[in-house]
């Protein structure tokens, strides 16, 4: 059983770009959500704008 623990510990040291890609994926998802929020916020009509005062 200690051999399995040693192999798993050695494999966890060699993750490569896994953590970097995970951070980039989360950052892009947060960025996309903020971009969608900013874009959709401009299309919201509150009813108190001056464009419909005829």
Coordinates of C-alpha atoms in Angstrom, one line a residue:
X1 CA 0.0 0.0 0.0
X2 CA 2.8 2.5 0.6
X3 CA 3.8 2.1 -3.0
X4 CA 0.5 3.4 -4.2
X5 CA 0.8 6.5 -1.9
X6 CA 4.3 7.1 -3.3
X7 CA 3.1 6.9 -6.9
X8 CA 0.2 9.2 -6.2
X9 CA 2.4 11.7 -4.4
X10 CA 4.9 11.7 -7.3
X11 CA 2.1 12.1 -9.9
X12 CA 0.7 15.1 -8.1
X13 CA 4.0 16.9 -8.3
X14 CA 4.0 16.7 -12.1
X15 CA 0.7 18.4 -12.9
X16 CA 2.1 20.6 -15.6
X17 CA -0.2 23.2 -16.9
X18 CA -3.3 21.9 -15.1
X19 CA -3.5 24.6 -12.4
X20 CA -2.7 27.4 -14.9
X21 CA -5.4 26.2 -17.3
X22 CA -7.9 25.9 -14.4
X23 CA -7.2 29.5 -13.4
X24 CA -7.5 30.7 -17.0
X25 CA -10.8 28.9 -17.4
X26 CA -12.2 30.4 -14.2
X27 CA -10.9 33.9 -15.1
X28 CA -12.5 33.7 -18.6
X29 CA -15.8 32.5 -17.2
X30 CA -15.8 35.4 -14.7
X31 CA -14.8 37.8 -17.5
X32 CA -17.6 36.6 -19.7
X33 CA -20.2 36.9 -17.0
X34 CA -19.0 40.5 -16.3
X35 CA -19.1 41.4 -20.0
X36 CA -22.6 39.9 -20.3
X37 CA -23.7 41.9 -17.3
X38 CA -22.3 45.1 -18.6
X39 CA -23.8 44.6 -22.1
X40 CA -27.3 43.5 -20.8
X41 CA -27.3 46.4 -18.3
X42 CA -27.4 48.9 -21.1
X43 CA -30.5 47.3 -22.7
X44 CA -32.5 47.4 -19.5
X45 CA -35.3 50.0 -19.6
X46 CA -36.2 51.6 -16.3
X47 CA -39.1 53.7 -17.7
X48 CA -37.6 57.0 -16.4
X49 CA -35.5 57.8 -19.5
X50 CA -36.2 60.8 -21.7
X51 CA -36.4 58.9 -25.0
X52 CA -40.2 58.2 -24.9
X53 CA -41.4 61.7 -24.0
X54 CA -43.4 62.7 -27.1

